[in-house]
Coordinates of C-alpha atoms and ligand atoms in Angstrom, one line a residue:
M188 CA -0.1 0.3 0.1
A189 CA 1.5 3.6 -1.3
T190 CA 1.7 5.9 1.8
V191 CA -0.4 9.0 1.3
T192 CA 1.6 12.1 1.4
S193 CA 0.5 15.8 -0.1
D194 CA 3.4 16.4 -1.9
N195 CA 2.3 15.0 -4.9
L196 CA -0.6 17.9 -5.4
I197 CA -0.8 20.7 -8.2
D198 CA -1.9 23.5 -6.3
G199 CA -3.9 25.5 -8.4
R200 CA -4.2 28.2 -6.1
A201 CA -0.6 29.1 -5.9
L202 CA -0.6 28.8 -9.9
A203 CA -3.2 31.2 -10.5
E204 CA -1.8 33.8 -8.7
E205 CA 1.1 33.7 -10.5
V206 CA -1.0 34.3 -13.8
H207 CA -2.4 36.8 -11.9
Q208 CA 0.5 38.5 -11.5
E209 CA 1.5 38.7 -15.0
T210 CA -2.0 39.8 -15.5
R211 CA -1.5 42.7 -13.0
E212 CA 1.2 43.7 -14.9
T213 CA -0.4 44.0 -18.2
I214 CA -3.7 45.8 -16.7
A215 CA -0.7 48.3 -15.2
R216 CA 0.4 48.9 -18.7
L217 CA -2.8 49.7 -20.0
L218 CA -4.1 51.7 -17.2
A219 CA -0.5 53.7 -18.0
Q220 CA -2.0 54.5 -21.4
G221 CA -5.6 55.7 -19.6
L222 CA -7.1 52.0 -20.8
Q223 CA -9.0 50.4 -18.2
P224 CA -9.8 46.3 -19.5
G225 CA -13.6 45.8 -19.1
L226 CA -15.7 42.5 -18.9
A227 CA -19.5 42.3 -19.3
F228 CA -21.1 39.0 -17.8
I229 CA -24.5 38.0 -19.2
R230 CA -26.6 35.4 -16.9
V231 CA -29.9 34.0 -18.0
G232 CA -32.0 32.7 -15.2
E233 CA -31.1 32.0 -11.6
D234 CA -29.3 28.7 -12.0
P235 CA -27.2 28.6 -8.6
A236 CA -24.0 27.5 -10.0
S237 CA -23.7 29.8 -12.4
R238 CA -24.7 32.7 -10.4
V239 CA -22.1 31.6 -7.8
Y240 CA -19.8 30.7 -10.8
V241 CA -20.0 34.7 -11.9
G242 CA -19.8 35.8 -8.9
M243 CA -16.2 34.3 -8.5
K244 CA -15.5 35.8 -11.7
E245 CA -16.4 39.4 -10.8
K246 CA -14.8 39.3 -7.5
A247 CA -11.8 37.9 -9.0
C248 CA -12.1 41.3 -11.8
A249 CA -12.5 43.6 -8.8
R250 CA -9.2 42.6 -7.2
L251 CA -6.9 43.2 -10.4
G252 CA -8.5 45.9 -11.8
I253 CA -10.6 44.8 -14.6
K254 CA -14.0 46.9 -14.3
S255 CA -16.5 44.1 -14.7
R256 CA -20.0 44.6 -14.7
T257 CA -23.4 41.7 -15.2
E258 CA -26.3 41.7 -16.9
V259 CA -29.0 39.3 -15.3
L260 CA -31.6 38.2 -18.2
P261 CA -35.2 36.4 -17.0
E262 CA -35.2 32.7 -18.2
T263 CA -38.0 33.8 -20.5
V264 CA -35.7 35.5 -22.3
E265 CA -36.3 35.8 -26.1
Q266 CA -33.5 34.9 -28.3
R267 CA -33.3 37.9 -30.0
D268 CA -33.2 39.8 -27.2
L269 CA -30.4 38.1 -26.0
L270 CA -28.9 38.8 -29.2
R271 CA -29.5 41.8 -29.6
R272 CA -28.3 42.8 -26.0
I273 CA -24.5 40.9 -27.3
S274 CA -24.7 42.9 -30.4
E275 CA -25.2 46.3 -28.0
L276 CA -22.0 45.2 -26.2
N277 CA -19.9 44.2 -29.5
A278 CA -20.4 48.2 -29.9
D279 CA -19.4 49.4 -26.6
P280 CA -15.9 50.4 -26.8
T281 CA -15.5 50.3 -22.7
I282 CA -16.5 46.6 -22.8
H283 CA -13.5 44.5 -23.9
G284 CA -14.6 41.1 -23.4
I285 CA -18.1 39.5 -23.4
L286 CA -19.2 36.3 -21.0
V287 CA -22.4 34.6 -21.5
Q288 CA -22.6 32.5 -18.7
A289 CA -23.9 28.3 -19.8
P290 CA -25.7 26.5 -19.2
L291 CA -28.3 28.5 -21.1
P292 CA -32.2 27.8 -20.9
C293 CA -33.2 25.1 -23.5
H294 CA -35.0 27.5 -25.8
I295 CA -32.1 29.5 -26.4
D296 CA -30.0 28.2 -29.2
S297 CA -26.4 28.5 -27.9
A298 CA -24.4 28.5 -30.8
A299 CA -26.5 31.6 -32.6
V300 CA -25.2 33.1 -29.0
F301 CA -21.9 32.4 -29.6
N302 CA -21.7 33.1 -33.2
T303 CA -23.4 36.8 -32.1
L304 CA -20.3 37.7 -30.1
S305 CA -17.8 39.4 -31.5
P306 CA -14.5 37.1 -32.0
R307 CA -12.6 40.2 -30.7
K308 CA -14.6 40.3 -27.2
D309 CA -14.9 36.5 -26.7
V310 CA -12.8 36.2 -23.8
D311 CA -14.5 32.3 -23.3
G312 CA -12.8 31.2 -26.8
F313 CA -16.4 29.9 -28.0
H314 CA -17.1 31.9 -30.9
P315 CA -16.3 29.2 -34.5
V316 CA -13.6 31.8 -35.3
N317 CA -11.5 31.3 -32.4
M318 CA -12.3 27.5 -32.0
G319 CA -10.8 27.7 -35.9
R320 CA -7.9 28.9 -34.7
L321 CA -7.1 27.2 -31.8
L322 CA -7.5 24.0 -34.0
L323 CA -5.3 25.7 -36.6
G324 CA -2.8 26.4 -34.4
D325 CA -3.0 30.3 -34.8
P326 CA -2.3 32.0 -31.7
G327 CA -4.4 34.8 -32.8
G328 CA -7.5 33.3 -30.9
F329 CA -8.8 33.4 -27.8
V330 CA -8.2 30.0 -26.5
P331 CA -11.3 28.7 -24.0
C332 CA -10.4 29.2 -20.0
T333 CA -10.5 26.0 -18.7
P334 CA -8.4 23.8 -21.6
A335 CA -5.5 27.1 -21.5
G336 CA -5.7 26.9 -17.4
V337 CA -5.3 22.7 -17.6
Q338 CA -2.2 23.5 -20.2
Q339 CA -0.4 26.3 -17.6
L340 CA -1.2 24.1 -14.6
L341 CA 1.1 21.8 -16.4
L342 CA 3.9 23.8 -17.8
R343 CA 4.1 25.7 -14.5
S344 CA 4.5 22.6 -12.7
G345 CA 7.3 21.3 -14.4
V346 CA 4.9 18.5 -16.2
P347 CA 6.3 17.0 -19.6
V348 CA 3.2 16.9 -22.2
A349 CA 5.7 17.3 -25.3
G350 CA 5.4 13.7 -26.7
A351 CA 3.3 12.5 -23.6
E352 CA 0.8 10.0 -24.1
V353 CA -2.7 12.0 -22.9
V354 CA -5.9 10.9 -22.3
V355 CA -8.9 13.3 -22.2
L356 CA -12.3 11.7 -20.9
G357 CA -15.2 14.1 -22.0
R358 CA -15.6 15.6 -25.5
G359 CA -17.7 18.5 -24.8
N360 CA -17.1 21.9 -26.3
I361 CA -16.1 23.5 -23.2
V362 CA -13.3 21.3 -22.3
G363 CA -12.6 18.0 -24.1
K364 CA -13.0 19.3 -27.4
P365 CA -10.7 22.6 -27.3
L366 CA -8.2 20.8 -24.8
A367 CA -7.8 17.8 -27.0
A368 CA -6.8 20.5 -30.0
L369 CA -4.8 22.8 -27.4
L370 CA -2.3 19.9 -26.4
L371 CA -1.6 18.3 -30.2
Q372 CA -0.8 21.4 -31.5
K373 CA 2.9 21.8 -32.4
A374 CA 3.7 24.3 -29.2
T375 CA 5.3 24.9 -26.2
G376 CA 3.4 22.9 -23.5
A377 CA 2.0 20.8 -26.4
D378 CA 3.0 18.0 -29.0
A379 CA 1.0 15.2 -26.7
T380 CA -0.5 12.2 -28.5
V381 CA -3.8 12.8 -27.5
T382 CA -6.6 10.5 -27.3
L383 CA -9.9 11.7 -26.5
C384 CA -12.4 9.1 -24.9
H385 CA -16.3 9.7 -24.3
S386 CA -19.5 7.6 -23.6
R387 CA -19.2 5.5 -26.6
S388 CA -15.6 4.4 -26.1
R389 CA -14.8 0.9 -26.1
N390 CA -12.3 0.0 -23.2
L391 CA -12.5 3.1 -21.7
A392 CA -10.3 1.8 -18.9
G393 CA -7.7 0.5 -21.3
H394 CA -7.1 3.8 -22.5
C395 CA -6.9 5.3 -18.9
R396 CA -4.3 3.1 -18.0
R397 CA -2.0 3.8 -21.0
A398 CA -1.8 7.3 -19.9
D399 CA 0.9 9.0 -18.7
I400 CA -1.3 12.8 -18.3
L401 CA -5.1 11.7 -17.9
I402 CA -7.4 14.7 -17.4
A403 CA -10.9 13.5 -16.8
A404 CA -13.4 16.3 -17.9
M405 CA -16.9 13.8 -18.3
G406 CA -19.0 15.6 -15.4
S407 CA -19.3 11.6 -13.9
P408 CA -18.6 12.1 -10.0
R409 CA -15.6 10.3 -8.7
F410 CA -15.6 7.8 -12.1
V411 CA -11.8 7.7 -12.3
T412 CA -10.2 5.0 -9.7
A413 CA -7.4 4.1 -8.6
S414 CA -7.1 1.0 -10.9
M415 CA -7.9 3.1 -13.6
V416 CA -4.6 5.0 -13.6
K417 CA -0.8 4.2 -14.4
P418 CA 1.0 4.5 -11.2
G419 CA 3.1 7.7 -11.5
A420 CA 1.0 9.4 -13.7
V421 CA -0.3 13.2 -13.9
V422 CA -4.1 13.0 -12.9
V423 CA -5.8 16.4 -13.6
D424 CA -9.5 16.7 -12.5
V425 CA -11.9 19.0 -14.4
G426 CA -14.6 17.6 -13.0
V427 CA -17.5 19.5 -10.8
N428 CA -20.1 17.4 -9.7
R429 CA -23.1 17.9 -7.3
V430 CA -24.0 15.1 -5.5
E431 CA -26.3 13.9 -2.2
D432 CA -24.6 13.5 1.0
A433 CA -27.1 13.8 4.1
S434 CA -24.5 14.5 6.2
A435 CA -23.5 17.4 4.6
P436 CA -24.9 21.2 4.8
G437 CA -27.7 21.6 2.3
G438 CA -27.6 17.7 2.3
S439 CA -25.5 18.0 -0.9
R440 CA -22.0 18.5 -2.0
L441 CA -19.2 18.7 -4.9
V442 CA -17.1 16.5 -5.9
G443 CA -15.2 15.9 -8.9
D444 CA -14.6 13.3 -11.8
V445 CA -11.6 11.6 -9.9
D446 CA -11.9 9.1 -6.6
F447 CA -9.1 12.0 -5.2
E448 CA -8.8 9.5 -2.1
G449 CA -7.9 6.8 -3.9
V450 CA -5.9 7.7 -6.9
Q451 CA -3.7 10.5 -4.6
P452 CA -1.4 7.4 -3.4
I453 CA -0.6 6.0 -6.7
A454 CA -0.7 9.8 -9.3
G455 CA 2.7 11.2 -9.9
K456 CA 1.0 14.3 -9.3
I457 CA -3.1 15.1 -9.1
T458 CA -4.8 18.3 -8.7
P459 CA -7.2 18.6 -5.7
N460 CA -10.6 19.5 -6.4
P461 CA -11.3 22.3 -5.6
G462 CA -8.2 24.3 -5.8
G463 CA -7.1 22.5 -9.1
V464 CA -8.6 23.4 -12.3
G465 CA -11.3 26.3 -10.6
P466 CA -8.7 29.0 -10.2
M467 CA -6.7 28.4 -13.1
T468 CA -9.7 29.1 -15.6
I469 CA -11.0 32.4 -13.8
A470 CA -7.1 33.6 -14.2
M471 CA -6.9 32.8 -17.9
L472 CA -10.6 34.8 -18.0
L473 CA -8.6 37.8 -16.1
S474 CA -5.5 37.1 -18.7
N475 CA -7.7 37.1 -21.7
T476 CA -9.6 40.0 -21.0
A477 CA -6.4 41.9 -20.3
R478 CA -5.2 40.9 -23.9
A479 CA -8.5 41.8 -25.5
A480 CA -8.1 45.6 -24.0
A481 CA -4.8 45.6 -25.3
L482 CA -5.3 44.2 -28.5
S483 CA -8.8 46.6 -29.0
A484 CA -6.2 49.8 -28.9
G485 CA -3.4 48.3 -30.5
L486 CA -0.8 47.5 -28.1
Ligands
LIG508 N1 -20.3 26.8 -17.9 C1 -19.2 26.5 -17.4 N2 -17.8 26.5 -18.0 C2 -18.3 27.8 -18.4 C3 -17.2 28.5 -19.1 O1 -15.5 28.6 -19.3 N3 -17.3 30.1 -19.9 C4 -18.8 30.2 -20.1 N4 -19.4 31.0 -20.5 N5 -19.5 29.1 -19.0 C5 -19.3 28.0 -18.5

């Protein structure tokens, strides 16, 4: 039985602070030129998780000197009204980034929403132009924040990615697909051999056991167990799942996609959850926003 220690933890909060420091320096240069980065959040309805996420992002903006504002639209908002609001923000020179928090109500066509964003203000990286740039390896676009955050976690904790067998679990548009595209680029922090697994993959556990770097982003509570992990592998847990727990306040608690207690003893390195990927996602959002502001002014 391996000894349980905490020295294999990837400290997402500390690494996010490193990114914040770099973003603060960019913002200071912009402020010196009279430009304060501005980020607009749009939240539709009262999904409790979305309220929490947007609240955390707003607080981070305030800490770094990004001016943010949040518009809350009713759950019943008509799609054309949401699209009109996005177009108005596209034209607002004080706003450099726009983030429409997902998930959106079923009657809204998410693709139409992301298509309406100006690619230059799409700091989430979800517009088809930015997704296309990512796939083509064009560094001029915005990379979605969670994939960019995972790459920075690996880079900044000294995990060799070039040539590594990376297995990504989950093919969602927000994490799995763009992350696979990012890590297979011919670039620093990439050059991996990437396998993207999903609900229809045969022999999922077999794929996982081959991984030097295993990234779980499929939204299944504690799906990845120790028997699916090669000893010494790096394990990154992107999952945020609410599960019932009668002993927890409110009767539920959040768990990741990885059975942390079982996997930590055999992993080479592992992200805690919370405190791993989450803080890096926010750090990359602010970094993208500062860059969007700089690009808007040709700086
Ligand atoms: N919902 C879950 N993750 C994200 C994200 O990265 N951006 C937005 N806009 N919504 C999300």
